[in-house]
mmCIF file of C-alpha atoms in Angstrom:
data_model
loop_
_atom_site.group_PDB
_atom_site.id
_atom_site.type_symbol
_atom_site.label_atom_id
_atom_site.label_comp_id
_atom_site.label_asym_id
_atom_site.label_seq_id
_atom_site.Cartn_x
_atom_site.Cartn_y
_atom_site.Cartn_z
ATOM 1 C CA MET A 1 34.808 59.713 3.698
ATOM 2 C CA LYS A 2 31.361 59.870 5.292
ATOM 3 C CA LEU A 3 29.789 59.165 1.911
ATOM 4 C CA ASN A 4 31.949 56.066 1.469
ATOM 5 C CA LEU A 5 31.005 54.860 4.960
ATOM 6 C CA LYS A 6 27.321 55.340 4.188
ATOM 7 C CA LEU A 7 27.678 53.390 0.955
ATOM 8 C CA VAL A 8 29.431 50.558 2.784
ATOM 9 C CA LEU A 9 26.733 50.472 5.453
ATOM 10 C CA LEU A 10 24.032 50.530 2.777
ATOM 11 C CA PHE A 11 25.715 47.665 0.962
ATOM 12 C CA VAL A 12 25.982 45.645 4.208
ATOM 13 C CA LEU A 13 22.308 46.339 4.982
ATOM 14 C CA ILE A 14 21.240 45.224 1.510
ATOM 15 C CA ALA A 15 23.419 42.101 1.780
ATOM 16 C CA ILE A 16 21.984 41.185 5.208
ATOM 17 C CA THR A 17 18.420 41.812 4.005
ATOM 18 C CA GLY A 18 19.022 39.757 0.878
ATOM 19 C CA PHE A 19 20.537 36.882 2.845
ATOM 20 C CA GLY A 20 17.647 36.988 5.310
ATOM 21 C CA PHE A 21 15.117 36.848 2.477
ATOM 22 C CA TYR A 22 17.044 33.950 0.918
ATOM 23 C CA LEU A 23 16.979 32.029 4.214
ATOM 24 C CA TYR A 24 13.255 32.674 4.552
ATOM 25 C CA LYS A 25 12.489 31.457 1.036
ATOM 26 C CA ARG A 26 14.727 28.406 1.384
ATOM 27 C CA TYR A 27 13.989 27.325 4.951
ATOM 28 C CA GLY A 28 10.671 29.023 5.791
ATOM 29 C CA LEU A 29 7.787 26.851 6.990
ATOM 30 C CA GLU A 30 4.771 27.761 4.883
ATOM 31 C CA ALA A 31 1.157 27.385 5.953
ATOM 32 C CA ARG A 32 -1.003 24.424 4.984
ATOM 33 C CA TYR A 33 -2.945 24.638 1.727
ATOM 34 C CA SER A 34 -6.718 24.811 2.053
ATOM 35 C CA PHE A 35 -8.714 22.174 0.213
ATOM 36 C CA LYS A 36 -12.020 20.337 0.137
ATOM 37 C CA PRO A 37 -11.685 16.540 0.266
ATOM 38 C CA GLU A 38 -13.321 14.695 -2.615
ATOM 39 C CA LYS A 39 -15.855 11.930 -2.116
ATOM 40 C CA LYS A 40 -14.296 8.484 -2.156
ATOM 41 C CA HIS A 41 -15.704 5.461 -3.987
ATOM 42 C CA LYS A 42 -14.662 1.823 -4.047
ATOM 43 C CA ASN A 43 -12.151 0.963 -6.779
ATOM 44 C CA LYS A 44 -12.394 -2.213 -8.833
ATOM 45 C CA GLU A 45 -8.640 -2.609 -8.496
ATOM 46 C CA LEU A 46 -6.110 -1.237 -6.035
ATOM 47 C CA ARG A 47 -4.902 2.279 -6.892
ATOM 48 C CA VAL A 48 -1.493 3.389 -5.654
ATOM 49 C CA GLY A 49 0.270 6.715 -6.108
ATOM 50 C CA ILE A 50 3.959 7.565 -5.619
ATOM 51 C CA ILE A 51 5.344 11.045 -4.901
ATOM 52 C CA GLY A 52 8.791 12.270 -3.969
ATOM 53 C CA ASP A 53 12.146 13.424 -5.251
ATOM 54 C CA SER A 54 14.305 11.621 -7.831
ATOM 55 C CA TRP A 55 13.577 8.306 -6.073
ATOM 56 C CA ALA A 56 10.011 8.576 -7.432
ATOM 57 C CA THR A 57 10.931 9.597 -10.991
ATOM 58 C CA GLY A 58 10.831 7.487 -14.116
ATOM 59 C CA ILE A 59 8.860 4.322 -14.696
ATOM 60 C CA THR A 60 11.141 1.902 -12.850
ATOM 61 C CA ILE A 61 9.650 2.201 -9.368
ATOM 62 C CA ASP A 62 6.102 2.182 -10.823
ATOM 63 C CA THR A 63 6.798 -1.044 -12.659
ATOM 64 C CA ILE A 64 8.478 -2.671 -9.662
ATOM 65 C CA ILE A 65 5.560 -1.880 -7.333
ATOM 66 C CA ARG A 66 3.014 -3.035 -9.930
ATOM 67 C CA ASP A 67 4.931 -6.270 -10.583
ATOM 68 C CA GLU A 68 5.256 -6.998 -6.860
ATOM 69 C CA PHE A 69 1.463 -6.831 -6.489
ATOM 70 C CA LEU A 70 0.944 -8.882 -9.660
ATOM 71 C CA ARG A 71 3.219 -11.623 -8.307
ATOM 72 C CA ARG A 72 0.686 -11.947 -5.508
ATOM 73 C CA GLY A 73 -2.238 -12.068 -7.940
ATOM 74 C CA ILE A 74 -3.349 -8.465 -7.397
ATOM 75 C CA ASN A 75 -3.955 -6.089 -10.309
ATOM 76 C CA THR A 76 -2.905 -2.560 -9.413
ATOM 77 C CA GLU A 77 -2.982 0.828 -11.083
ATOM 78 C CA VAL A 78 0.130 2.822 -10.159
ATOM 79 C CA ILE A 79 0.809 6.498 -10.933
ATOM 80 C CA SER A 80 4.060 8.224 -10.034
ATOM 81 C CA PHE A 81 5.194 11.857 -9.777
ATOM 82 C CA GLY A 82 8.756 12.736 -8.829
ATOM 83 C CA GLN A 83 10.976 15.790 -9.115
ATOM 84 C CA PRO A 84 14.762 15.352 -9.110
ATOM 85 C CA GLU A 85 16.463 17.101 -6.178
ATOM 86 C CA ALA A 86 13.120 18.235 -4.729
ATOM 87 C CA LYS A 87 13.011 18.941 -1.017
ATOM 88 C CA THR A 88 9.919 17.960 0.976
ATOM 89 C CA LYS A 89 8.669 21.556 0.708
ATOM 90 C CA GLN A 90 8.599 21.327 -3.088
ATOM 91 C CA ILE A 91 7.044 17.861 -2.963
ATOM 92 C CA TYR A 92 4.234 19.313 -0.851
ATOM 93 C CA ASP A 93 3.788 22.312 -3.169
ATOM 94 C CA ASN A 94 3.632 19.979 -6.184
ATOM 95 C CA LEU A 95 0.484 18.360 -4.781
ATOM 96 C CA TYR A 96 -1.327 21.680 -5.235
ATOM 97 C CA ALA A 97 0.388 22.919 -8.397
ATOM 98 C CA ASN A 98 -1.718 23.378 -11.528
ATOM 99 C CA PRO A 99 -1.784 20.170 -13.591
ATOM 100 C CA ASN A 100 -0.030 21.876 -16.511
ATOM 101 C CA GLU A 101 2.933 22.966 -14.382
ATOM 102 C CA PRO A 102 6.186 20.958 -14.504
ATOM 103 C CA TYR A 103 6.343 18.254 -11.802
ATOM 104 C CA SER A 104 2.757 18.870 -10.673
ATOM 105 C CA SER A 105 1.414 15.882 -8.754
ATOM 106 C CA ASN A 106 -2.085 17.369 -8.482
ATOM 107 C CA GLU A 107 -3.579 14.197 -9.949
ATOM 108 C CA ILE A 108 -2.639 12.361 -6.739
ATOM 109 C CA LEU A 109 -5.424 14.191 -4.897
ATOM 110 C CA HIS A 110 -7.996 13.636 -7.651
ATOM 111 C CA HIS A 111 -7.509 10.025 -8.748
ATOM 112 C CA ASN A 112 -9.430 8.229 -5.992
ATOM 113 C CA LEU A 113 -6.270 6.525 -4.743
ATOM 114 C CA ASP A 114 -6.230 3.899 -2.009
ATOM 115 C CA TYR A 115 -2.582 4.474 -1.051
ATOM 116 C CA CYS A 116 0.171 6.986 -1.760
ATOM 117 C CA ILE A 117 3.842 6.121 -1.235
ATOM 118 C CA ILE A 118 6.094 8.989 -0.112
ATOM 119 C CA LEU A 119 9.759 8.714 -1.142
ATOM 120 C CA ALA A 120 11.535 11.779 0.205
ATOM 121 C CA GLY A 121 14.368 12.926 2.414
ATOM 122 C CA THR A 122 17.648 12.476 0.554
ATOM 123 C CA SER A 123 17.466 15.956 -0.998
ATOM 124 C CA ASP A 124 16.614 17.512 2.373
ATOM 125 C CA ALA A 125 19.625 15.853 3.963
ATOM 126 C CA GLU A 126 21.978 16.661 1.065
ATOM 127 C CA GLY A 127 20.899 20.305 1.173
ATOM 128 C CA GLU A 128 21.138 20.259 5.000
ATOM 129 C CA MET A 129 17.641 21.686 5.303
ATOM 130 C CA GLY A 130 17.391 20.559 8.906
ATOM 131 C CA ALA A 131 15.389 17.879 10.696
ATOM 132 C CA LYS A 132 12.674 20.344 11.753
ATOM 133 C CA PHE A 133 12.108 21.375 8.113
ATOM 134 C CA TYR A 134 11.952 17.747 6.979
ATOM 135 C CA ALA A 135 9.577 16.620 9.734
ATOM 136 C CA TYR A 136 7.273 19.627 9.250
ATOM 137 C CA TYR A 137 6.738 19.115 5.529
ATOM 138 C CA CYS A 138 6.433 15.365 5.930
ATOM 139 C CA SER A 139 3.621 16.054 8.404
ATOM 140 C CA LEU A 140 1.813 18.298 5.882
ATOM 141 C CA ILE A 141 2.146 15.737 3.090
ATOM 142 C CA ILE A 142 1.001 12.834 5.267
ATOM 143 C CA SER A 143 -1.894 14.670 6.921
ATOM 144 C CA ASP A 144 -3.227 16.137 3.659
ATOM 145 C CA LEU A 145 -3.200 12.718 2.011
ATOM 146 C CA ALA A 146 -5.021 11.224 5.002
ATOM 147 C CA ARG A 147 -7.594 14.025 4.995
ATOM 148 C CA ASN A 148 -8.224 13.218 1.327
ATOM 149 C CA ASN A 149 -8.970 9.626 2.346
ATOM 150 C CA ILE A 150 -5.720 8.365 0.837
ATOM 151 C CA GLU A 151 -3.671 6.119 3.105
ATOM 152 C CA PRO A 152 -0.115 7.549 3.290
ATOM 153 C CA VAL A 153 2.735 5.036 2.987
ATOM 154 C CA PHE A 154 5.673 6.901 4.509
ATOM 155 C CA VAL A 155 9.130 5.474 3.852
ATOM 156 C CA THR A 156 11.474 6.788 6.532
ATOM 157 C CA MET A 157 14.686 8.684 5.778
ATOM 158 C CA PRO A 158 16.781 6.383 3.571
ATOM 159 C CA ALA A 159 20.351 5.363 4.206
ATOM 160 C CA PHE A 160 22.606 6.672 1.434
ATOM 161 C CA GLY A 161 26.066 8.131 0.865
ATOM 162 C CA PHE A 162 25.296 11.207 2.946
ATOM 163 C CA LYS A 163 28.918 12.075 3.760
ATOM 164 C CA GLU A 164 30.065 11.607 0.176
ATOM 165 C CA GLU A 165 27.221 13.758 -1.136
ATOM 166 C CA THR A 166 27.842 16.653 1.259
ATOM 167 C CA ASP A 167 31.639 16.437 0.854
ATOM 168 C CA SER A 168 31.246 16.810 -2.919
ATOM 169 C CA LEU A 169 29.495 20.197 -2.633
ATOM 170 C CA ASP A 170 31.360 23.265 -3.829
ATOM 171 C CA ILE A 171 32.845 25.653 -1.255
ATOM 172 C CA LEU A 172 30.023 28.221 -1.477
ATOM 173 C CA LYS A 173 27.348 25.592 -0.786
ATOM 174 C CA LYS A 174 29.397 24.187 2.082
ATOM 175 C CA VAL A 175 29.678 27.628 3.691
ATOM 176 C CA ARG A 176 25.973 28.268 3.124
ATOM 177 C CA ASN A 177 25.057 24.962 4.727
ATOM 178 C CA GLU A 178 27.372 25.517 7.695
ATOM 179 C CA VAL A 179 25.905 28.959 8.434
ATOM 180 C CA SER A 180 22.338 27.834 7.804
ATOM 181 C CA SER A 181 22.800 24.743 9.949
ATOM 182 C CA LEU A 182 23.758 26.849 12.952
ATOM 183 C CA LEU A 183 21.009 29.436 12.386
ATOM 184 C CA ILE A 184 18.168 27.131 11.429
ATOM 185 C CA ASP A 185 18.669 23.838 13.239
ATOM 186 C CA ASN A 186 21.415 24.327 15.841
ATOM 187 C CA GLY A 187 23.889 22.297 13.797
ATOM 188 C CA SER A 188 21.741 19.133 13.861
ATOM 189 C CA THR A 189 21.750 18.667 10.070
ATOM 190 C CA ARG A 190 24.862 16.503 10.024
ATOM 191 C CA SER A 191 23.207 13.237 11.043
ATOM 192 C CA LEU A 192 20.525 11.226 9.262
ATOM 193 C CA ASP A 193 19.542 9.856 12.669
ATOM 194 C CA GLU A 194 18.390 13.328 13.711
ATOM 195 C CA TYR A 195 16.102 13.532 10.690
ATOM 196 C CA ARG A 196 14.682 10.122 11.535
ATOM 197 C CA ARG A 197 14.257 11.008 15.206
ATOM 198 C CA GLN A 198 12.334 14.215 14.557
ATOM 199 C CA ALA A 199 10.148 12.559 11.917
ATOM 200 C CA GLY A 200 9.368 9.765 14.392
ATOM 201 C CA GLU A 201 8.452 12.268 17.099
ATOM 202 C CA MET A 202 6.270 14.167 14.620
ATOM 203 C CA LEU A 203 4.352 11.011 13.705
ATOM 204 C CA LYS A 204 3.828 10.201 17.366
ATOM 205 C CA ASP A 205 2.947 13.710 18.601
ATOM 206 C CA THR A 206 0.494 14.417 15.767
ATOM 207 C CA HIS A 207 -0.999 10.888 15.888
ATOM 208 C CA LEU A 208 -0.362 10.625 12.142
ATOM 209 C CA LYS A 209 1.256 7.256 12.792
ATOM 210 C CA ASP A 210 -2.237 5.923 13.536
ATOM 211 C CA SER A 211 -3.522 6.878 10.075
ATOM 212 C CA SER A 212 -0.428 5.935 8.078
ATOM 213 C CA ILE A 213 1.676 2.991 7.045
ATOM 214 C CA VAL A 214 5.240 3.697 8.185
ATOM 215 C CA VAL A 215 7.856 1.657 6.323
ATOM 216 C CA PRO A 216 11.252 1.671 8.112
ATOM 217 C CA PHE A 217 13.925 2.011 5.436
ATOM 218 C CA ASN A 218 16.359 -0.005 7.556
ATOM 219 C CA LEU A 219 14.435 -3.095 6.368
ATOM 220 C CA VAL A 220 15.807 -2.259 2.917
ATOM 221 C CA CYS A 221 19.274 -1.168 4.048
ATOM 222 C CA ASP A 222 20.547 -0.479 7.562
ATOM 223 C CA ASP A 223 24.097 0.438 6.539
ATOM 224 C CA TYR A 224 25.018 2.109 3.247
ATOM 225 C CA GLU A 225 28.713 1.204 3.510
ATOM 226 C CA LYS A 226 27.986 -2.507 3.947
ATOM 227 C CA HIS A 227 25.349 -2.808 1.215
ATOM 228 C CA LYS A 228 26.543 -0.691 -1.696
ATOM 229 C CA ILE A 229 25.258 -3.308 -4.133
ATOM 230 C CA LEU A 230 21.831 -1.828 -3.418
ATOM 231 C CA TYR A 231 22.947 1.561 -4.776
ATOM 232 C CA ARG A 232 23.589 2.883 -8.272
ATOM 233 C CA ASN A 233 25.546 5.817 -6.820
ATOM 234 C CA THR A 234 25.858 7.613 -3.476
ATOM 235 C CA GLY A 235 22.358 9.087 -3.708
ATOM 236 C CA HIS A 236 20.235 6.557 -5.601
ATOM 237 C CA LEU A 237 19.235 2.912 -5.380
ATOM 238 C CA SER A 238 20.243 0.406 -8.024
ATOM 239 C CA THR A 239 17.618 -1.777 -9.687
ATOM 240 C CA VAL A 240 18.350 -4.443 -7.059
ATOM 241 C CA GLY A 241 17.847 -1.860 -4.307
ATOM 242 C CA LYS A 242 14.585 -0.627 -5.814
ATOM 243 C CA GLN A 243 13.297 -4.175 -6.091
ATOM 244 C CA LYS A 244 14.049 -4.817 -2.433
ATOM 245 C CA MET A 245 12.403 -1.546 -1.392
ATOM 246 C CA GLY A 246 9.379 -2.246 -3.589
ATOM 247 C CA LYS A 247 8.949 -5.686 -2.044
ATOM 248 C CA VAL A 248 9.049 -4.287 1.507
ATOM 249 C CA ILE A 249 6.546 -1.519 0.663
ATOM 250 C CA VAL A 250 4.105 -3.951 -0.971
ATOM 251 C CA GLU A 251 4.324 -6.317 2.006
ATOM 252 C CA TYR A 252 3.377 -3.470 4.361
ATOM 253 C CA ILE A 253 0.428 -2.425 2.185
ATOM 254 C CA LEU A 254 -0.847 -6.000 1.905
ATOM 255 C CA GLU A 255 -0.596 -6.456 5.660
ATOM 256 C CA LYS A 256 -2.790 -3.370 6.062
ATOM 257 C CA GLU A 257 -5.246 -4.762 3.489
ATOM 258 C CA LYS A 258 -5.448 -8.051 5.409
ATOM 259 C CA ALA A 259 -6.008 -6.208 8.691
ATOM 260 C CA ALA A 260 -8.811 -4.156 7.121
ATOM 261 C CA LYS A 261 -10.518 -7.302 5.801
ATOM 262 C CA ARG A 262 -10.248 -8.999 9.221
ATOM 263 C CA LYS A 263 -11.794 -5.935 10.838
ATOM 264 C CA GLU A 264 -14.611 -5.893 8.269
ATOM 265 C CA LEU A 265 -15.258 -9.608 8.826
ATOM 266 C CA ASP A 266 -15.322 -9.170 12.610
ATOM 267 C CA THR A 267 -17.753 -6.255 12.241
ATOM 268 C CA ASN A 268 -20.060 -8.334 10.048
ATOM 269 C CA ILE A 269 -19.992 -11.197 12.572
ATOM 270 C CA VAL A 270 -20.909 -8.778 15.382
ATOM 271 C CA ASP A 271 -23.727 -7.269 13.295
ATOM 272 C CA VAL A 272 -25.167 -10.702 12.488
ATOM 273 C CA GLY A 273 -24.952 -11.662 16.152
ATOM 274 C CA GLN A 274 -26.812 -8.527 17.197
ATOM 275 C CA VAL A 275 -29.562 -9.173 14.637
ATOM 276 C CA LYS A 276 -30.049 -12.743 15.937
ATOM 277 C CA LYS A 277 -30.244 -11.474 19.525
ATOM 278 C CA ALA A 278 -32.817 -8.888 18.529
ATOM 279 C CA LYS A 279 -34.970 -11.526 16.815
ATOM 280 C CA ARG A 280 -34.857 -13.798 19.858
ATOM 281 C CA ALA A 281 -35.858 -10.890 22.061
#
């Protein structure tokens, strides 16, 4: 009898340890990668990168972004790296993965990009990873791009069929998410607004908002139920939806380009004025 009790206790201990290790691997917040920023040089044409989950996969979004710039008379080189169902943690890891590894986006950091668009969040929400997890890894992605002299273009948590996606999970995943939600994020994984709120606070508290272009997804769609024409299914945009998103993103980038040119012009005017004053003196 005592032997049976010991075996049961051993089994429970192994199960608890295994579950704890699983939670750590799935939800743990890893440290920042170390890196040395590369020297930046002026590109002849605008270079734009795209990273993210399935929203960044394929050639469609690349082509849409490129065509949107071309419609405005701007030639652009666009490179895209996406991994279906990738959480923000994996998207961050992919930036530092060896180039020969599947889904590596290492080239993003070594292609002298001007901008990098970040399309992420749906997989975090579907997997109920928690708003803290999402905001933390978004901060690492954004800050590492900025430190590499690449302007991050952060698209906020998209509207999508969140309820339909989570309701379609099998019973084991639902139980896992319920338990994890309570342990990891105090049950705050059930609302996309919470993800958006914590990401917004992260951008403000870390001052990353000052070195990034933040594109509010509600300019593309503010209500999934009312605008399903923009979606191919509950978790992905249709071609019409991608075109609308691409247009909004390009408009934000071009506004930043115009602001930078105005600042450069104002600086040149000030410099010329100072030279004239010095000559008169």
